[in-house]
Coordinates of C-alpha atoms and ligand atoms in Angstrom, one line a residue:
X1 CA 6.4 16.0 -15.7
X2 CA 4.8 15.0 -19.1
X3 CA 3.4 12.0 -17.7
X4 CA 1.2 14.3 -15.1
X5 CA 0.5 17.0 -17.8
X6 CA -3.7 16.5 -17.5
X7 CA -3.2 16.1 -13.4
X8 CA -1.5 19.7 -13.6
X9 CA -3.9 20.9 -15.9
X10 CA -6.7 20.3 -12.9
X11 CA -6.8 23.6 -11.2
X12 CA -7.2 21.9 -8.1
X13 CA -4.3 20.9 -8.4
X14 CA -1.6 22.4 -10.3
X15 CA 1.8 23.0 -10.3
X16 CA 2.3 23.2 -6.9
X17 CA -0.1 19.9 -5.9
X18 CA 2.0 17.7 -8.2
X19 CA 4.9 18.9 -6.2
X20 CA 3.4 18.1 -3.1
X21 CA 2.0 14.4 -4.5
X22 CA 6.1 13.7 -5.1
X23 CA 6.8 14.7 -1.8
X24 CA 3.9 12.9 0.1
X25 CA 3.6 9.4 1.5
X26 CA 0.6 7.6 1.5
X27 CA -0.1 3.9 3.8
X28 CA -2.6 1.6 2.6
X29 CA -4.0 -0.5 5.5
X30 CA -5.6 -3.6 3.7
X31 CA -4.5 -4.5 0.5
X32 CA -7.8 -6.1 -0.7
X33 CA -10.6 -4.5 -3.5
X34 CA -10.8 -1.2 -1.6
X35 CA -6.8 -1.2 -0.6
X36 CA -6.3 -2.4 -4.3
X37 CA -8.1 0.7 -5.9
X38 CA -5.7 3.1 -3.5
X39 CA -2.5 2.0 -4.3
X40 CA -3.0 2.0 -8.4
X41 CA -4.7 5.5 -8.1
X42 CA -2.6 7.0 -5.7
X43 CA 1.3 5.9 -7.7
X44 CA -0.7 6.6 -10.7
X45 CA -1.1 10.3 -9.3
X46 CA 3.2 10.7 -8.5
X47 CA 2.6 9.7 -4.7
X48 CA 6.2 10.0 -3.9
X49 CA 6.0 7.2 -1.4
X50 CA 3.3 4.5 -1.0
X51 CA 3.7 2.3 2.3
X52 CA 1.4 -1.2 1.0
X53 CA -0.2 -3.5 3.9
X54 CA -1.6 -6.7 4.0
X55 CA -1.7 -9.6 6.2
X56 CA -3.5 -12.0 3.4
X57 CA -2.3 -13.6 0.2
X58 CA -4.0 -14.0 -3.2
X59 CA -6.5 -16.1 -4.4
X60 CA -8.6 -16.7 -7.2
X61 CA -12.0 -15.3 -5.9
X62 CA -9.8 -12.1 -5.1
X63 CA -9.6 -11.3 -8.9
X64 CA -13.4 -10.1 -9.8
X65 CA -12.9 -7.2 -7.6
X66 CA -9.0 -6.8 -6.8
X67 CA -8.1 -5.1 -9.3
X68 CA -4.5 -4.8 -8.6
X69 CA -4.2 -8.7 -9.1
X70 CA -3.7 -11.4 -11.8
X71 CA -4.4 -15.4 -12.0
X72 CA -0.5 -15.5 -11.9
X73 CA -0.5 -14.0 -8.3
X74 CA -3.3 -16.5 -7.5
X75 CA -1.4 -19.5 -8.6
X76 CA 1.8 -18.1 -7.1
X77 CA 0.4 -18.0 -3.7
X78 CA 1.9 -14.4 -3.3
X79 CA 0.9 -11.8 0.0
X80 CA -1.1 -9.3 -1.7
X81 CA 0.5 -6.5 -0.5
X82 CA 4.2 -8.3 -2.5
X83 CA 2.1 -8.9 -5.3
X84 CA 0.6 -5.2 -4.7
X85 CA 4.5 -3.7 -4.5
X86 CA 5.6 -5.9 -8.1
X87 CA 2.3 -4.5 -9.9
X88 CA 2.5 -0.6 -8.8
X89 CA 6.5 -0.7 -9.6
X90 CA 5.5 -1.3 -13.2
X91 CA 2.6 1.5 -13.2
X92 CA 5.1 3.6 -11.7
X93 CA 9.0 3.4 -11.3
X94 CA 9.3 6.8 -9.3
X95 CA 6.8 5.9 -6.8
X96 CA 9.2 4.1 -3.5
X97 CA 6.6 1.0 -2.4
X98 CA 7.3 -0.5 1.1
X99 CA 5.3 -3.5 1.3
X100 CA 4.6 -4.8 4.8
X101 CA 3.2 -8.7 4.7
X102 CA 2.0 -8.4 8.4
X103 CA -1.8 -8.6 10.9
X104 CA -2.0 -4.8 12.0
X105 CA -2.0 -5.2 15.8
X106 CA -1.0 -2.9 18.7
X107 CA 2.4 -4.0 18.4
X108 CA 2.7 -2.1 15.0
X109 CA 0.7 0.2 14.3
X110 CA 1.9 3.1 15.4
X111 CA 5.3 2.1 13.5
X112 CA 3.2 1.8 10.3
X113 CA 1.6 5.0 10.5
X114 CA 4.6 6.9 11.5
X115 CA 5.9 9.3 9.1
X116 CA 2.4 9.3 6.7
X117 CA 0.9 11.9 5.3
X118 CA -2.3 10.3 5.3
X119 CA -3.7 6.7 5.7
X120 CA -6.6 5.3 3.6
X121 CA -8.7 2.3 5.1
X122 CA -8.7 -0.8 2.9
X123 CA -9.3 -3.7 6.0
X124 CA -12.4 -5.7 6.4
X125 CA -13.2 -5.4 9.8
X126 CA -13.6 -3.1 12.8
X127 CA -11.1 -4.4 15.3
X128 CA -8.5 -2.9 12.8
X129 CA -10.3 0.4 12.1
X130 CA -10.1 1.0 15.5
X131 CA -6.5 0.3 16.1
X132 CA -5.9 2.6 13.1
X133 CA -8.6 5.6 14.3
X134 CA -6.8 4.9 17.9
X135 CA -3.1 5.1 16.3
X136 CA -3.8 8.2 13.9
X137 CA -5.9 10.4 16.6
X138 CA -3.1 9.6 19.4
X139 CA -0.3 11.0 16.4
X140 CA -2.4 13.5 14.8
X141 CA -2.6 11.6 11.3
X142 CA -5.2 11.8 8.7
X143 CA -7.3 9.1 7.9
X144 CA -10.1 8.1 5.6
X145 CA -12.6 5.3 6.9
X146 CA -14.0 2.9 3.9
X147 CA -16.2 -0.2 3.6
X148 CA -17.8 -1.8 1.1
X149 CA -20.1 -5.0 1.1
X150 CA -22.7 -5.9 -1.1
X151 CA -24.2 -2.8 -3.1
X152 CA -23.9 -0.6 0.1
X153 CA -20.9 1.8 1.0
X154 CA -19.4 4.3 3.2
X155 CA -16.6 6.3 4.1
X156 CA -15.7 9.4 6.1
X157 CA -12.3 11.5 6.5
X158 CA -11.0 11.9 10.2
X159 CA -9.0 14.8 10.9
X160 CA -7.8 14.5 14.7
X161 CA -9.0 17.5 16.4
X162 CA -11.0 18.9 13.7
X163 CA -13.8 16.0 12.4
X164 CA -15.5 13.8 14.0
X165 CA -13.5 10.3 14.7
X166 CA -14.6 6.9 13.6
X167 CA -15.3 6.3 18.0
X168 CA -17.4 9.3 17.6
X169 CA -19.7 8.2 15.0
X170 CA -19.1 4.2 15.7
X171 CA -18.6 3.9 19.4
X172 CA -18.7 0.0 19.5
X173 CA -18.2 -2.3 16.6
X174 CA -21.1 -4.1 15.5
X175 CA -21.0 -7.7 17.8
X176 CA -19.6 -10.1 15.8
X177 CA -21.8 -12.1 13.6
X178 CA -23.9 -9.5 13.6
X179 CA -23.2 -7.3 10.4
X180 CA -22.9 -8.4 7.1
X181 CA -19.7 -9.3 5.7
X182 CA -18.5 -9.7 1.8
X183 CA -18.0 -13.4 2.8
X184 CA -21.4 -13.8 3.5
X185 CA -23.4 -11.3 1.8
X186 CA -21.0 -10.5 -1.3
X187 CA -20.0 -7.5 -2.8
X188 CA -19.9 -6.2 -6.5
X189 CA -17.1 -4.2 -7.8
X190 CA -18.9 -0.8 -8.6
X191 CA -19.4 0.0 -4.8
X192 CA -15.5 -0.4 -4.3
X193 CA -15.1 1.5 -7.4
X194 CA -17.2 4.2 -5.6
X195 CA -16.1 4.1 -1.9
X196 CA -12.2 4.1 -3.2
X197 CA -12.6 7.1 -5.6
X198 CA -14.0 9.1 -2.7
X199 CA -11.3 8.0 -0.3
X200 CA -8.9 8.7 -3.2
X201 CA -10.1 12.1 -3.9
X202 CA -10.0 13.2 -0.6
X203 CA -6.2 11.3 0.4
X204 CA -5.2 14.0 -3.0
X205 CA -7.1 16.8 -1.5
X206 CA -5.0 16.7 2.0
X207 CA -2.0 15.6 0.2
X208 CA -2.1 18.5 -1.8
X209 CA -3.5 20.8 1.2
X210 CA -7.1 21.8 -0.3
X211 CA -8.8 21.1 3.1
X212 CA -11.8 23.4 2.0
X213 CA -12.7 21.0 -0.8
X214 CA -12.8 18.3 1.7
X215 CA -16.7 16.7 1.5
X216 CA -17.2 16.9 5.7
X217 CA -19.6 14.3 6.6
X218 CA -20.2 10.5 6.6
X219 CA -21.2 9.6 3.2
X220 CA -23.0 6.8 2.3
X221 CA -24.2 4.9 -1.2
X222 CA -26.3 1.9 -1.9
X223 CA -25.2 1.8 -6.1
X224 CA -28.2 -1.3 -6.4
X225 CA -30.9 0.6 -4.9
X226 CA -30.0 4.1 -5.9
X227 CA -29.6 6.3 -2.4
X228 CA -26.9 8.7 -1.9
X229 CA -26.6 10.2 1.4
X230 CA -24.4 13.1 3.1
X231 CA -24.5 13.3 7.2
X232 CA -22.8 16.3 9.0
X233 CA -20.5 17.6 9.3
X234 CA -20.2 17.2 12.9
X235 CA -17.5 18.0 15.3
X236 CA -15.5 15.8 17.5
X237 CA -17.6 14.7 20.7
X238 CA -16.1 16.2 23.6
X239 CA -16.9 12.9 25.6
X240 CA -15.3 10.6 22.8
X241 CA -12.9 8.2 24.6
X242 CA -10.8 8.5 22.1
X243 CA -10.3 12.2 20.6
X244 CA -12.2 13.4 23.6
X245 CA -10.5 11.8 26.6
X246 CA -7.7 10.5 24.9
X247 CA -7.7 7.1 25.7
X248 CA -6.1 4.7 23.3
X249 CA -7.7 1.5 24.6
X250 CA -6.6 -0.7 21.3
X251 CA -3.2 0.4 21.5
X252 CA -2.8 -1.2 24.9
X253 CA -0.7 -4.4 25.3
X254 CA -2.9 -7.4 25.2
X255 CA -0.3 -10.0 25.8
X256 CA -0.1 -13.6 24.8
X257 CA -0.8 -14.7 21.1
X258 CA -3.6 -13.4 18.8
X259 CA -6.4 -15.9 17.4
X260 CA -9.1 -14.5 14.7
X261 CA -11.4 -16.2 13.1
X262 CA -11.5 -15.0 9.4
X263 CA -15.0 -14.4 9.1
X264 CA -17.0 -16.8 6.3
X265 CA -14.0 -18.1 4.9
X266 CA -13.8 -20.9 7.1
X267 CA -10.1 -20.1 8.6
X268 CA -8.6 -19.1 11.7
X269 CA -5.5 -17.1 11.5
X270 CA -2.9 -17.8 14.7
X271 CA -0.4 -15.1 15.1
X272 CA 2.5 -15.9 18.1
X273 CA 2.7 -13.8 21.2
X274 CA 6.6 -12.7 19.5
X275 CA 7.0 -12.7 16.0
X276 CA 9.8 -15.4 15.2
X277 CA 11.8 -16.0 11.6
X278 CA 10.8 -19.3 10.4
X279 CA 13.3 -21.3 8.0
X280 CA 11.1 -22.7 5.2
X281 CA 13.7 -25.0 3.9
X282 CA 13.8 -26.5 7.4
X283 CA 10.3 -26.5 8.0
X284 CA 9.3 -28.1 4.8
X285 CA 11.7 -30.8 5.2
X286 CA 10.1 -31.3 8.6
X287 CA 6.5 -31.4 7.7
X288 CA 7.2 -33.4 4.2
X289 CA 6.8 -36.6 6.2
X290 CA 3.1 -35.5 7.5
X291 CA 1.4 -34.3 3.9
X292 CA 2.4 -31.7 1.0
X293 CA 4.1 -28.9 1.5
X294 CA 5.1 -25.8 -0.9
X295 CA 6.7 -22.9 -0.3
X296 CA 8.0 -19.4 -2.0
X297 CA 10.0 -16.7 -0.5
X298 CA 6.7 -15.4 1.5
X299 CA 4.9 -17.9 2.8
X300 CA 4.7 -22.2 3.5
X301 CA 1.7 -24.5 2.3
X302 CA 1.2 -27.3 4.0
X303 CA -2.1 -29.3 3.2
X304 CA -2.8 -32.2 5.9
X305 CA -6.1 -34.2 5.4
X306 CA -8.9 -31.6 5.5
X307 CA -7.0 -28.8 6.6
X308 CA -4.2 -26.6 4.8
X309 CA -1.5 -24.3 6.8
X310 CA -0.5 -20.9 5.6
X311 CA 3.1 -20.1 7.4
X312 CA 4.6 -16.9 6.7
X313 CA 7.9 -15.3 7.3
X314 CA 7.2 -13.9 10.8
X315 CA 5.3 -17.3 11.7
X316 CA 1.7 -16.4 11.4
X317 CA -0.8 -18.7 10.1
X318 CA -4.1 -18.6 8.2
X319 CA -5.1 -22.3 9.1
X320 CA -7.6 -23.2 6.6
X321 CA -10.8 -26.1 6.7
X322 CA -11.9 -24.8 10.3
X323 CA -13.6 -21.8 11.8
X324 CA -12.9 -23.4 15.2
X325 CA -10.1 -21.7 17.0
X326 CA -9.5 -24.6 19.7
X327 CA -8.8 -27.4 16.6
X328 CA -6.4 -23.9 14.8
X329 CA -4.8 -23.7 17.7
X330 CA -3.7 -27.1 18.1
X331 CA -2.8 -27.9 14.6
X332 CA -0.7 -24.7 15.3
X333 CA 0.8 -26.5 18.5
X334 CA 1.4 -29.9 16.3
X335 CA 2.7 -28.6 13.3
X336 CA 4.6 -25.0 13.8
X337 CA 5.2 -25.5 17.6
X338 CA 5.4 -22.9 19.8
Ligands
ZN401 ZN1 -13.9 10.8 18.6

């Protein structure tokens, strides 16, 4: 226990909390700046178990605020959350890392949140925060919301029954378009830095069950213009579709295949309606013909005139050089097949 020695020190945390840390298991939903910040704090701290994922891979504009990533991963082409797994096994060999290189939908979320202590919020968008509020309010998990872009930040902890839920506070996501994005607007490293060691302080203080240290309210920072504000606490509403009336509306099967369009990066990400196992080998030699294609154990490139093709395992694609998702679709149709 030498290694945790100043950890035990902490009175808030002792003895006892280090034991519970070993025993605890953590997911990360989003394995970007925010996502990166959780997973290296949270093995660092003896989280027995850390549950890593993330539908993206890494590249090079990743690395001034994902911390959790070298230029090797960037050239390598590898799914952050692989990439993620390989770096937190070296910060620490105890801690068991289950990487999951998938898009969070309503077909798996409630498997990835099974069993979890707690779940910290490292996604970019609401569509996700929602099925994740939806999934851990329907199973009685412990979340922490998180977002970060530009100098501005905020985050809340949602304990079902007891704190308000993200629906409560948020009840409709901002249209789209709408809000600012990292991809449009930017985003410094400090207000991660901030955001995550707030969400991390609070994942240790359920994890290790000091509930009245919790901070209770919606927190916000803007680390460029100087404000720091506190809201609540609050209590669940009783009319909240989702902690109130129960209605899980995300979790709901959609049917049919999901299309997003990856907001400001100019890319459209094609998931099919059944997740399929694609053969690499035999889908290079396929597409070889029709431009250049590379591939690892994760994921295919295939780069044909303007556009580029992300395939992974399970057949989803980040199609790259369009934000349209008619002209994604159908270089989906003409190069993957369906
Ligand atoms: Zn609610």
């Amino acid at each position: 226990m030498d290694r945790y020695s100043r950890q035990i020190l902490f009175s808030g945390i002792g003895a006892d909390g280090q034991r519970r840390l070993g025993q605890a298991r953590a997911a990360v939903i989003g394995c970007g700046a925010l996502g990166s910040a959780h997973a290296e704090s949270l093995a660092r701290a003896g989280v027995g178990r850390l549950r890593l994922v993330d539908r993206d891979f890494v590249e090079s504009s990743n690395l001034q605020r994902q911390t959790m990533f070298t230029e090797r991963d960037a050239t390598e082409h590898l799914p952050k959350a692989i990439a993620a797994a390989n770096h937190i096994r070296e910060i620490n060999s105890e801690t068991v890392v289950e990487p999951e290189v998938l898009d969070v939908n309503h077909t798996n979320i409630e498997r990835l949140i099974r069993g979890c202590d707690v779940v910290l919020d490292g996604t970019d968008n609401f569509a996700t925060r929602y099925l994740i509020n939806d999934a851990c309010i329907k199973h009685g998990v412990n979340w922490i919301y998180g977002a970060a872009v530009g100098s501005y930040g905020v985050t809340m902890t949602i304990r079902p029954g007891t704190s308000p839920c993200l629906r409560c506070i948020f009840e409709e996501a901002p249209p789209a378009g709408s809000a600012p994005t990292c991809d449009t607007v930017g985003v410094i490293m400090p207000i991660i830095s901030i955001v995550a060691a707030v969400q991390i302080t609070e994942a240790i203080k359920l994890l290790t069950g000091q509930l009245d240290q919790l901070h209770n309210s919606l927190m916000q920072f803007d680390v460029w213009r100087n404000e720091w504000r506190r809201i609540g606490p609050g209590t669940p509403l009783a009319d909240c579709p989702t902690c109130g009336r129960r209605e899980f509306s995300t979790l709901a099967d959609t049917g049919g295949e999901f299309v997003a369009v990856l907001c400001g990066r100019n890319a459209v990400q094609v998931c099919p309606a059944r997740p399929i196992a694609i053969n690499f080998q035999a889908l290079a030699q396929r597409l070889s013909a029709a431009g250049e294609v590379k591939f690892n154990d994760y994921l295919l490139r295939f780069r044909a005139g303007d556009y580029e093709l992300t395939v992974f395992q399970d057949a989803r694609s980040i199609i790259r050089g369009t934000d349209e998702v008619a002209i994604a679709r159908s270089l989906y149709a003409r190069y993957i097949g369906n």
